[in-house]
PDB file of C-alpha atoms in Angstrom:
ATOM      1  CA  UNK G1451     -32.916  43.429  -6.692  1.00 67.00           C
ATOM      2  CA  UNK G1452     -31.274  39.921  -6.323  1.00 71.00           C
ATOM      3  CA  UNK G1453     -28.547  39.151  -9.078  1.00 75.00           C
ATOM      4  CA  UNK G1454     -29.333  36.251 -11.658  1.00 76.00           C
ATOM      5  CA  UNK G1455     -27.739  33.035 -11.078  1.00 76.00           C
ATOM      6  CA  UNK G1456     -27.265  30.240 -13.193  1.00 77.00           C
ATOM      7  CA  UNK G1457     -26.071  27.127 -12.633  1.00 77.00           C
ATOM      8  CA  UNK G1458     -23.406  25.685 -15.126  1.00 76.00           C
ATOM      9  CA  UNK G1459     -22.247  22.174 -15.566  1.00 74.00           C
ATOM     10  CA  UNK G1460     -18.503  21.272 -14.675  1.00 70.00           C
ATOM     11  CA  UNK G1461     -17.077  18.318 -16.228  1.00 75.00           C
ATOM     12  CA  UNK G1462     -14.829  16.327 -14.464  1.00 82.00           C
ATOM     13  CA  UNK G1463     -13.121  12.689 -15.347  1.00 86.00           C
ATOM     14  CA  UNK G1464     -12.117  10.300 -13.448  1.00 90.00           C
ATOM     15  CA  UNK G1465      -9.893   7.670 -13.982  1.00 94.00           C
ATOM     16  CA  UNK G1466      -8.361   3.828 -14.684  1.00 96.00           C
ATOM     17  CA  UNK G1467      -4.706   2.853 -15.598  1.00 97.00           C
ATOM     18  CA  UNK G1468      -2.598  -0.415 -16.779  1.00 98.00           C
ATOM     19  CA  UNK G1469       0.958   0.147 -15.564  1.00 98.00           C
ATOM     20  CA  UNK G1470       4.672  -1.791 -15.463  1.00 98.00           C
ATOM     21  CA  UNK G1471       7.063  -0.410 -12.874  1.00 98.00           C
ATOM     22  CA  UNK G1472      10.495  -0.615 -14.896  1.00 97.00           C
ATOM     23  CA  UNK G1473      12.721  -1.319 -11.540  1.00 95.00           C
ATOM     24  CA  UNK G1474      11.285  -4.188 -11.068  1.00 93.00           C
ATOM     25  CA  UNK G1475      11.123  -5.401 -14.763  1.00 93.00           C
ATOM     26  CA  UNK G1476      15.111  -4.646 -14.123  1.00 92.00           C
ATOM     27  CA  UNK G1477      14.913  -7.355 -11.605  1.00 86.00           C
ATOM     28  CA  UNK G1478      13.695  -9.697 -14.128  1.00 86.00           C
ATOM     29  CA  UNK G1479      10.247  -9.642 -12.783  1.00 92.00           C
ATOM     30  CA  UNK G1480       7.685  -9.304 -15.098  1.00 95.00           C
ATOM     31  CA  UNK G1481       4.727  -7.139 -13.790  1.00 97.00           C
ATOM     32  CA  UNK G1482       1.873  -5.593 -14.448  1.00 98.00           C
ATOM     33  CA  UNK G1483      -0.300  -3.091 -12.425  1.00 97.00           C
ATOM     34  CA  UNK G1484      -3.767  -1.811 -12.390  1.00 98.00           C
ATOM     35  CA  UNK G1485      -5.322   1.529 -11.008  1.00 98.00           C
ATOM     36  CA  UNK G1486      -8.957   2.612 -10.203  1.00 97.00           C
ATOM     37  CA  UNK G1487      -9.978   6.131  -9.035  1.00 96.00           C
ATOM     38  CA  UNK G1488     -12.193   5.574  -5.827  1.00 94.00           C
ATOM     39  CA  UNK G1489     -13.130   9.337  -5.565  1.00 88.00           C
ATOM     40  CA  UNK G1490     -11.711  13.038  -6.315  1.00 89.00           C
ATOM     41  CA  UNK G1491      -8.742  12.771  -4.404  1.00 95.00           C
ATOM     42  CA  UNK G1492      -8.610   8.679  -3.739  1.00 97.00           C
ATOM     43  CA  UNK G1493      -7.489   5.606  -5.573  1.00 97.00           C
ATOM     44  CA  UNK G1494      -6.458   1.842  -5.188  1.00 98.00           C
ATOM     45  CA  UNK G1495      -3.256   0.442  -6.903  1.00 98.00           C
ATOM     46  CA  UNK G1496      -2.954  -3.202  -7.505  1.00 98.00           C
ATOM     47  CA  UNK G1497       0.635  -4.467  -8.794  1.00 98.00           C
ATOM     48  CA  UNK G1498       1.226  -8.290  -9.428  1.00 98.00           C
ATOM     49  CA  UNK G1499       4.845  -9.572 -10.110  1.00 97.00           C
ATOM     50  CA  UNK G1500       5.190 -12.803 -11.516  1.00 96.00           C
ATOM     51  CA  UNK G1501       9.029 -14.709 -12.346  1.00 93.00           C
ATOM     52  CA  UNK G1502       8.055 -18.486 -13.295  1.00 88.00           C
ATOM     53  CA  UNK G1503      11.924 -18.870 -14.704  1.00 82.00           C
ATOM     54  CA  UNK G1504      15.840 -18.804 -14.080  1.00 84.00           C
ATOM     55  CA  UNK G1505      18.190 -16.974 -14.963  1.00 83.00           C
ATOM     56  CA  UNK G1506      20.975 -19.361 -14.966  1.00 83.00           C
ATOM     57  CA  UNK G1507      20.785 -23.259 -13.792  1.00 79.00           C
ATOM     58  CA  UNK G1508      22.053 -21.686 -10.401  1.00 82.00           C
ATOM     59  CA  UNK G1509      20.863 -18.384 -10.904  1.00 86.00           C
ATOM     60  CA  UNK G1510      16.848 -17.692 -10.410  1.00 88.00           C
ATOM     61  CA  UNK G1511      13.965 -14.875  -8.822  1.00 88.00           C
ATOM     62  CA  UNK G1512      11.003 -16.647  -8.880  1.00 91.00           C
ATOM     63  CA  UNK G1513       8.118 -14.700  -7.396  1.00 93.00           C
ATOM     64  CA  UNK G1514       4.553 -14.539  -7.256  1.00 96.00           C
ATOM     65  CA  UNK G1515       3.423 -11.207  -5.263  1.00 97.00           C
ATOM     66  CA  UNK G1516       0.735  -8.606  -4.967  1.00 97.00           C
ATOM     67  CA  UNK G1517       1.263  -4.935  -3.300  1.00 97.00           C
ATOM     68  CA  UNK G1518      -2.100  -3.708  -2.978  1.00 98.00           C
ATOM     69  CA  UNK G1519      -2.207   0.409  -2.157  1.00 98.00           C
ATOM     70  CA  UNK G1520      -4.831   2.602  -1.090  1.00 98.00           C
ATOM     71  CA  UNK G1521      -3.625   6.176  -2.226  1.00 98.00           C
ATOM     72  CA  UNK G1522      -4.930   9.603  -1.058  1.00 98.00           C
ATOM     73  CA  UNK G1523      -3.668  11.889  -3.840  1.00 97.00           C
ATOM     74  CA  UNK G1524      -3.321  16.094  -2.402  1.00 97.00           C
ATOM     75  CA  UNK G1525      -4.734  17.428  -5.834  1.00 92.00           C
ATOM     76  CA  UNK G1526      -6.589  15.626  -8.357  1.00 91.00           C
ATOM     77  CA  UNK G1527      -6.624  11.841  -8.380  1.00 93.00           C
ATOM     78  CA  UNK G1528      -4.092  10.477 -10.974  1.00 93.00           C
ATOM     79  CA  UNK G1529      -1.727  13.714 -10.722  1.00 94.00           C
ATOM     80  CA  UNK G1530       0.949  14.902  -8.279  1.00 96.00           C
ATOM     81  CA  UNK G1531       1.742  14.272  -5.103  1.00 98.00           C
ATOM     82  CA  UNK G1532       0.279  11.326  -3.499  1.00 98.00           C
ATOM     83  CA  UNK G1533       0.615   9.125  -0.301  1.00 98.00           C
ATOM     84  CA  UNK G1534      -0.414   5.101   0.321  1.00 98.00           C
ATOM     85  CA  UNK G1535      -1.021   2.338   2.757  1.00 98.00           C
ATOM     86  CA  UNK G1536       0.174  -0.478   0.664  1.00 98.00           C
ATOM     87  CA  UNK G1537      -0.089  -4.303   1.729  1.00 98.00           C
ATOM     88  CA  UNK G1538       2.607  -7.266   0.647  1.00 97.00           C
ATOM     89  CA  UNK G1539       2.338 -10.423   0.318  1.00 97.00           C
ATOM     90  CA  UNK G1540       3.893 -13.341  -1.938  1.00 96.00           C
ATOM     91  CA  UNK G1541       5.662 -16.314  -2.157  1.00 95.00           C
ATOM     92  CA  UNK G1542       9.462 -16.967  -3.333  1.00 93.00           C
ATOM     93  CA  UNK G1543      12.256 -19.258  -4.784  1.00 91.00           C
ATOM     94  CA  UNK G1544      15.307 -17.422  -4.824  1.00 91.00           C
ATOM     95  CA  UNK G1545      18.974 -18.335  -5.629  1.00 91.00           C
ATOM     96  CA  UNK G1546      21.271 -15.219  -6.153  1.00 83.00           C
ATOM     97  CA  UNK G1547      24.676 -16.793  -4.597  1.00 81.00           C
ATOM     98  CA  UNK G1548      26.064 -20.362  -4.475  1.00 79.00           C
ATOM     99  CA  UNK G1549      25.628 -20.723  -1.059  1.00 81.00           C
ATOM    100  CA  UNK G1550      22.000 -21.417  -0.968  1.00 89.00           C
ATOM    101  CA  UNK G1551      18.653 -21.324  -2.780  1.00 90.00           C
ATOM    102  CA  UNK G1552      15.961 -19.479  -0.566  1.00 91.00           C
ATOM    103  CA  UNK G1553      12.249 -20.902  -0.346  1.00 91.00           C
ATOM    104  CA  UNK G1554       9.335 -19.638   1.445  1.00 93.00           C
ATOM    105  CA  UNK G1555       7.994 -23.198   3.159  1.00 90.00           C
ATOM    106  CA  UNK G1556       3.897 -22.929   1.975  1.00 86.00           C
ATOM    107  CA  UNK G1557       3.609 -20.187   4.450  1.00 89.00           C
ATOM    108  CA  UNK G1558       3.880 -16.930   2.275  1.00 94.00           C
ATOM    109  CA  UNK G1559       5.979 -13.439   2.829  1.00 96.00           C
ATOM    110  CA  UNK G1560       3.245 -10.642   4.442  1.00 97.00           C
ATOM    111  CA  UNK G1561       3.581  -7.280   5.602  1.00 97.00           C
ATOM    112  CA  UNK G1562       1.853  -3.318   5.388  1.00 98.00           C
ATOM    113  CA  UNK G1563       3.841  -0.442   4.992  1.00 98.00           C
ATOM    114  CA  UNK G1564       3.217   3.337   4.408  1.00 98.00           C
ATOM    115  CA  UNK G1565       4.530   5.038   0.726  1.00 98.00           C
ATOM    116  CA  UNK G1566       4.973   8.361  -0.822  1.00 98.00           C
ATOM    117  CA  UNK G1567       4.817   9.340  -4.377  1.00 98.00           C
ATOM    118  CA  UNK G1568       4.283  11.669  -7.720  1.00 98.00           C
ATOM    119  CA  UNK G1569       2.794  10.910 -10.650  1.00 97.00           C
ATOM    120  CA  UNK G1570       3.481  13.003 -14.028  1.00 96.00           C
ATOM    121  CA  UNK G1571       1.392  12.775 -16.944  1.00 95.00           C
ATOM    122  CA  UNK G1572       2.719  13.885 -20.268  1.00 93.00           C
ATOM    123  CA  UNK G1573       1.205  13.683 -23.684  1.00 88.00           C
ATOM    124  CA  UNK G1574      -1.757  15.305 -25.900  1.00 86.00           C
ATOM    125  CA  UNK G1575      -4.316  14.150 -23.534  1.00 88.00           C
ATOM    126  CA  UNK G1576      -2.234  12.989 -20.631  1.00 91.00           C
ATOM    127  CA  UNK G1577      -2.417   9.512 -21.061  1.00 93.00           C
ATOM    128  CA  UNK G1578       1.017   8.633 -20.403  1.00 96.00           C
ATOM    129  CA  UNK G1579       2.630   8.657 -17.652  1.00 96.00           C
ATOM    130  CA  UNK G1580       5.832   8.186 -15.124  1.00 97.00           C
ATOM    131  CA  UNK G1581       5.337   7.832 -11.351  1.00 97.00           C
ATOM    132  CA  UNK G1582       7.968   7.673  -8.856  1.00 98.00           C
ATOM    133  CA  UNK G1583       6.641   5.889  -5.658  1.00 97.00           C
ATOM    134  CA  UNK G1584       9.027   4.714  -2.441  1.00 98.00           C
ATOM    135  CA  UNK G1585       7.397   2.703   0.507  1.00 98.00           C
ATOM    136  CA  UNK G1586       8.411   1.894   3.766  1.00 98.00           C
ATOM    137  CA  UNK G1587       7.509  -0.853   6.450  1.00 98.00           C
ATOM    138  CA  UNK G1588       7.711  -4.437   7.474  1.00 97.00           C
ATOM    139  CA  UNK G1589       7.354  -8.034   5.931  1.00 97.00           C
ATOM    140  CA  UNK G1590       7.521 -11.544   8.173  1.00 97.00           C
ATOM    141  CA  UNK G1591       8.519 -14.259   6.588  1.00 96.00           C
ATOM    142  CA  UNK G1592       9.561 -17.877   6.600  1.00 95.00           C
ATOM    143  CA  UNK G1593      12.235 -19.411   5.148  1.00 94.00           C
ATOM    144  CA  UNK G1594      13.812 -22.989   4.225  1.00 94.00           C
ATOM    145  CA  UNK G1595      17.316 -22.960   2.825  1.00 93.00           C
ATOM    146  CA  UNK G1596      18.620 -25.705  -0.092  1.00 92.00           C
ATOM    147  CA  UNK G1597      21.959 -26.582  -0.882  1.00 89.00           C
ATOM    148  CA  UNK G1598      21.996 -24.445  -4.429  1.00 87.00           C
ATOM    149  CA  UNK G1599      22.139 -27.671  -6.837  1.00 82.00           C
ATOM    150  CA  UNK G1600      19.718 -29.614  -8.355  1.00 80.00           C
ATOM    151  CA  UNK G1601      17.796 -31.781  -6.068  1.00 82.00           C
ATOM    152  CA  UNK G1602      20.056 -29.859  -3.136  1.00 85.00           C
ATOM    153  CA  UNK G1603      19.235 -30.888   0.108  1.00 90.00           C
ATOM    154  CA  UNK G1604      17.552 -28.686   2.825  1.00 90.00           C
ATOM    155  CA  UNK G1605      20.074 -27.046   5.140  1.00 92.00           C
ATOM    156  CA  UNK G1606      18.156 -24.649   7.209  1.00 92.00           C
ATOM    157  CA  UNK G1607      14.881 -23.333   7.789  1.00 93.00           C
ATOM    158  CA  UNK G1608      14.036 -19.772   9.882  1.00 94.00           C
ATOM    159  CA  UNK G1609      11.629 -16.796  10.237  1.00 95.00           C
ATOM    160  CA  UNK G1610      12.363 -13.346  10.743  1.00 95.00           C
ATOM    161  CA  UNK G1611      10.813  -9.435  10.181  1.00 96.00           C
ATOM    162  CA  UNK G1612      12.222  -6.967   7.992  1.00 94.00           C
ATOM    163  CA  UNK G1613      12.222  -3.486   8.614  1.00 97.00           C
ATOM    164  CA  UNK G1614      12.872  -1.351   5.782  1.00 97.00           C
ATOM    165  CA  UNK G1615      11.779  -0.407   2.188  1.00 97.00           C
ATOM    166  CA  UNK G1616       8.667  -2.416   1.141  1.00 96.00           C
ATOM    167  CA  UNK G1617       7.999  -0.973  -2.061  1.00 96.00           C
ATOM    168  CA  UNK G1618       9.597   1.512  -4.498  1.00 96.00           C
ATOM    169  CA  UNK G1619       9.100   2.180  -8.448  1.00 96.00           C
ATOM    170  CA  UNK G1620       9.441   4.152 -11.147  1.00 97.00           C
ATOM    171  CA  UNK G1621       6.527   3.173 -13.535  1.00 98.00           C
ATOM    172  CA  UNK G1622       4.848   3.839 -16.703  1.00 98.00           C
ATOM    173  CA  UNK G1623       1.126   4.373 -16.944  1.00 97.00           C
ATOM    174  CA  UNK G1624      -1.697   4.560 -19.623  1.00 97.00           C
ATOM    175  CA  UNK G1625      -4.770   6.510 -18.251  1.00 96.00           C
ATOM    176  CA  UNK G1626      -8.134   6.408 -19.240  1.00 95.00           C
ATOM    177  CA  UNK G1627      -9.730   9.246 -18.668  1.00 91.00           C
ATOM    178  CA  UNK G1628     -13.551   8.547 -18.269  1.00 89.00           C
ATOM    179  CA  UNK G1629     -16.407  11.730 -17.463  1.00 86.00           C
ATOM    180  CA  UNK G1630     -17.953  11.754 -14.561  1.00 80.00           C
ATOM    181  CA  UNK G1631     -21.385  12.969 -13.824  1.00 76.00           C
ATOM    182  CA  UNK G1632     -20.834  16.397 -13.902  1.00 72.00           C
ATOM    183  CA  UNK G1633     -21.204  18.653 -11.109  1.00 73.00           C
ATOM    184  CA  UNK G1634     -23.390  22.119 -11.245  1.00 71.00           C
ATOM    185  CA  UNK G1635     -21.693  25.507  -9.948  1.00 72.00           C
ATOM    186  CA  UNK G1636     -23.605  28.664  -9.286  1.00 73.00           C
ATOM    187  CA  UNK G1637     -22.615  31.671 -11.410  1.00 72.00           C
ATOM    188  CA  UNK G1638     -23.598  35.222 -10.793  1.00 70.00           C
ATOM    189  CA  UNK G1639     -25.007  37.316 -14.036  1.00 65.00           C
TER     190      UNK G1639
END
Protein backbone atom coordinates (compact mmCIF):
# COMPACT_ATOMS: atom_id res chain seq x y z
CA UNK A 1 0.00 0.00 0.00
CA UNK A 2 1.25 3.47 -1.23
CA UNK A 3 2.33 5.90 1.70
CA UNK A 4 0.15 9.16 2.25
CA UNK A 5 1.48 12.29 0.96
CA UNK A 6 0.65 15.65 1.65
CA UNK A 7 1.63 18.58 0.27
CA UNK A 8 2.70 21.50 2.66
CA UNK A 9 3.15 25.11 1.92
CA UNK A 10 6.77 26.68 2.17
CA UNK A 11 7.02 30.27 2.68
CA UNK A 12 9.59 32.07 1.19
CA UNK A 13 10.32 36.12 0.95
CA UNK A 14 11.82 37.88 -1.28
CA UNK A 15 13.26 41.05 -1.17
CA UNK A 16 13.89 45.16 -1.71
CA UNK A 17 16.60 47.39 -0.04
CA UNK A 18 17.59 51.32 0.28
CA UNK A 19 21.34 51.41 0.84
CA UNK A 20 24.47 54.17 1.28
CA UNK A 21 27.91 52.72 0.64
CA UNK A 22 30.00 54.59 3.47
CA UNK A 23 33.42 54.68 1.23
CA UNK A 24 32.06 56.67 -0.94
CA UNK A 25 30.11 58.99 1.50
CA UNK A 26 34.01 59.24 2.78
CA UNK A 27 34.69 60.72 -0.55
CA UNK A 28 32.22 63.34 0.05
CA UNK A 29 29.78 61.84 -2.30
CA UNK A 30 26.50 61.61 -1.20
CA UNK A 31 24.71 58.38 -2.42
CA UNK A 32 22.05 56.41 -2.25
CA UNK A 33 21.31 52.85 -3.62
CA UNK A 34 18.40 50.71 -4.37
CA UNK A 35 18.00 46.80 -4.61
CA UNK A 36 15.27 44.52 -6.14
CA UNK A 37 15.27 40.67 -5.93
CA UNK A 38 14.71 39.42 -9.63
CA UNK A 39 14.40 35.70 -8.54
CA UNK A 40 15.70 33.07 -5.78
CA UNK A 41 19.17 33.49 -6.37
CA UNK A 42 19.15 36.95 -8.66
CA UNK A 43 18.99 40.65 -8.09
CA UNK A 44 19.67 44.17 -9.67
CA UNK A 45 21.58 46.93 -7.69
CA UNK A 46 21.19 50.48 -8.68
CA UNK A 47 23.64 53.09 -6.85
CA UNK A 48 23.47 56.89 -7.79
CA UNK A 49 26.23 59.31 -6.45
CA UNK A 50 25.55 62.78 -6.59
CA UNK A 51 28.37 65.87 -5.32
CA UNK A 52 26.67 69.29 -6.56
CA UNK A 53 29.42 71.23 -4.14
CA UNK A 54 33.17 72.07 -3.18
CA UNK A 55 35.04 71.42 -0.79
CA UNK A 56 37.25 74.34 -0.81
CA UNK A 57 37.20 77.36 -3.54
CA UNK A 58 40.03 75.14 -5.17
CA UNK A 59 39.10 72.03 -3.75
CA UNK A 60 35.85 70.09 -5.33
CA UNK A 61 34.32 66.20 -6.47
CA UNK A 62 31.48 66.96 -8.29
CA UNK A 63 29.81 63.88 -9.72
CA UNK A 64 26.74 62.67 -11.08
CA UNK A 65 27.00 58.67 -11.67
CA UNK A 66 25.03 55.48 -11.77
CA UNK A 67 26.64 51.77 -11.33
CA UNK A 68 23.95 49.60 -12.30
CA UNK A 69 24.66 45.61 -11.21
CA UNK A 70 23.06 42.53 -12.10
CA UNK A 71 23.99 40.08 -9.16
CA UNK A 72 23.73 36.24 -9.10
CA UNK A 73 23.82 35.53 -5.35
CA UNK A 74 25.23 31.37 -4.56
CA UNK A 75 22.56 30.97 -1.69
CA UNK A 76 19.58 32.93 -1.09
CA UNK A 77 19.14 36.31 -2.74
CA UNK A 78 20.06 39.15 -0.27
CA UNK A 79 22.61 36.85 1.81
CA UNK A 80 26.21 35.70 1.31
CA UNK A 81 28.29 35.39 -1.28
CA UNK A 82 27.41 37.04 -4.42
CA UNK A 83 28.92 37.99 -7.88
CA UNK A 84 27.87 41.07 -10.53
CA UNK A 85 28.15 42.52 -13.96
CA UNK A 86 27.95 46.10 -13.04
CA UNK A 87 27.80 49.07 -15.68
CA UNK A 88 29.38 52.87 -15.09
CA UNK A 89 28.66 55.72 -16.31
CA UNK A 90 28.70 59.56 -15.16
CA UNK A 91 29.85 62.79 -15.63
CA UNK A 92 32.60 64.87 -13.55
CA UNK A 93 34.17 68.22 -12.33
CA UNK A 94 37.05 67.47 -10.37
CA UNK A 95 39.83 69.61 -8.75
CA UNK A 96 41.96 67.67 -6.11
CA UNK A 97 45.51 69.50 -6.82
CA UNK A 98 46.41 73.04 -7.97
CA UNK A 99 47.54 72.05 -11.09
CA UNK A 100 44.30 71.60 -12.81
CA UNK A 101 40.52 71.20 -12.52
CA UNK A 102 39.34 68.01 -14.52
CA UNK A 103 36.01 68.14 -16.69
CA UNK A 104 34.38 65.56 -18.68
CA UNK A 105 33.59 67.76 -22.14
CA UNK A 106 29.46 66.76 -22.56
CA UNK A 107 30.62 63.37 -23.50
CA UNK A 108 30.22 61.29 -20.19
CA UNK A 109 32.70 58.58 -18.34
CA UNK A 110 31.31 54.74 -19.45
CA UNK A 111 32.49 51.43 -18.81
CA UNK A 112 31.28 47.48 -17.53
CA UNK A 113 33.17 45.61 -15.22
CA UNK A 114 32.75 42.26 -13.32
CA UNK A 115 32.42 42.40 -9.07
CA UNK A 116 32.46 40.10 -6.18
CA UNK A 117 30.81 40.42 -2.90
CA UNK A 118 29.07 39.35 0.67
CA UNK A 119 26.34 40.62 2.19
CA UNK A 120 25.64 40.12 6.13
CA UNK A 121 22.44 40.74 7.65
CA UNK A 122 22.22 41.28 11.35
CA UNK A 123 19.31 42.22 13.51
CA UNK A 124 15.86 40.70 14.94
CA UNK A 125 14.54 40.17 11.55
CA UNK A 126 17.58 40.80 9.43
CA UNK A 127 16.85 44.00 8.20
CA UNK A 128 20.10 45.53 8.54
CA UNK A 129 22.78 45.02 6.89
CA UNK A 130 26.71 45.47 5.79
CA UNK A 131 27.94 44.34 2.36
CA UNK A 132 31.39 44.36 1.21
CA UNK A 133 31.48 44.46 -2.68
CA UNK A 134 34.93 45.08 -4.96
CA UNK A 135 34.61 45.38 -8.85
CA UNK A 136 36.90 45.26 -11.51
CA UNK A 137 37.03 46.52 -15.24
CA UNK A 138 37.29 49.42 -17.58
CA UNK A 139 35.89 53.07 -18.01
CA UNK A 140 36.69 55.47 -21.33
CA UNK A 141 36.56 58.73 -20.85
CA UNK A 142 37.11 62.26 -22.05
CA UNK A 143 38.65 64.90 -20.55
CA UNK A 144 39.25 68.86 -20.78
CA UNK A 145 41.71 70.33 -18.32
CA UNK A 146 41.25 74.16 -16.65
CA UNK A 147 43.75 76.17 -15.15
CA UNK A 148 42.40 75.51 -11.30
CA UNK A 149 41.09 79.27 -10.68
CA UNK A 150 38.05 80.84 -11.18
CA UNK A 151 37.16 81.43 -14.71
CA UNK A 152 40.70 79.34 -15.44
CA UNK A 153 41.34 78.90 -18.85
CA UNK A 154 41.32 75.51 -20.74
CA UNK A 155 44.77 73.96 -20.99
CA UNK A 156 44.27 70.55 -22.35
CA UNK A 157 41.77 68.24 -23.46
CA UNK A 158 42.36 64.09 -23.93
CA UNK A 159 40.70 60.62 -23.80
CA UNK A 160 41.95 57.57 -22.44
CA UNK A 161 40.74 53.83 -20.84
CA UNK A 162 41.25 52.79 -17.44
CA UNK A 163 41.90 49.47 -16.43
CA UNK A 164 41.42 48.73 -12.93
CA UNK A 165 38.92 48.83 -9.98
CA UNK A 166 35.48 50.09 -11.15
CA UNK A 167 33.59 49.73 -8.13
CA UNK A 168 34.15 48.81 -4.46
CA UNK A 169 31.99 49.45 -1.11
CA UNK A 170 31.28 48.72 2.09
CA UNK A 171 27.51 49.60 2.55
CA UNK A 172 24.66 49.62 4.82
CA UNK A 173 21.31 48.17 3.88
CA UNK A 174 17.62 48.12 5.12
CA UNK A 175 15.73 45.03 3.71
CA UNK A 176 12.29 44.50 3.24
CA UNK A 177 11.44 41.31 3.42
CA UNK A 178 8.17 40.71 1.38
CA UNK A 179 6.35 36.77 1.06
CA UNK A 180 6.30 35.30 -1.88
CA UNK A 181 3.73 32.98 -3.22
CA UNK A 182 4.55 30.10 -1.46
CA UNK A 183 5.73 27.01 -2.90
CA UNK A 184 4.10 23.33 -2.07
CA UNK A 185 6.55 20.34 -1.03
CA UNK A 186 5.49 16.75 -0.90
CA UNK A 187 5.72 15.08 2.53
CA UNK A 188 5.51 11.42 3.21
CA UNK A 189 3.01 10.27 6.27
Amino acid sequence: EPEPVVEIPVLETRFLAVKTNLLIGAATVANLGFEAELGRKWSIDFPVYYSPYNITPTRKIRVLAIQPELRRWLSKAGEGHFFGVHGTLGGYNIAINDHGRYQDPDSPAWGFGLGYGYALNFGLDKRWGLEFNLGVGFVNYKYDVYYNRENGQKYDSGQGWWWGPTRAGITLTYKWWLPRKPKMKEVKL
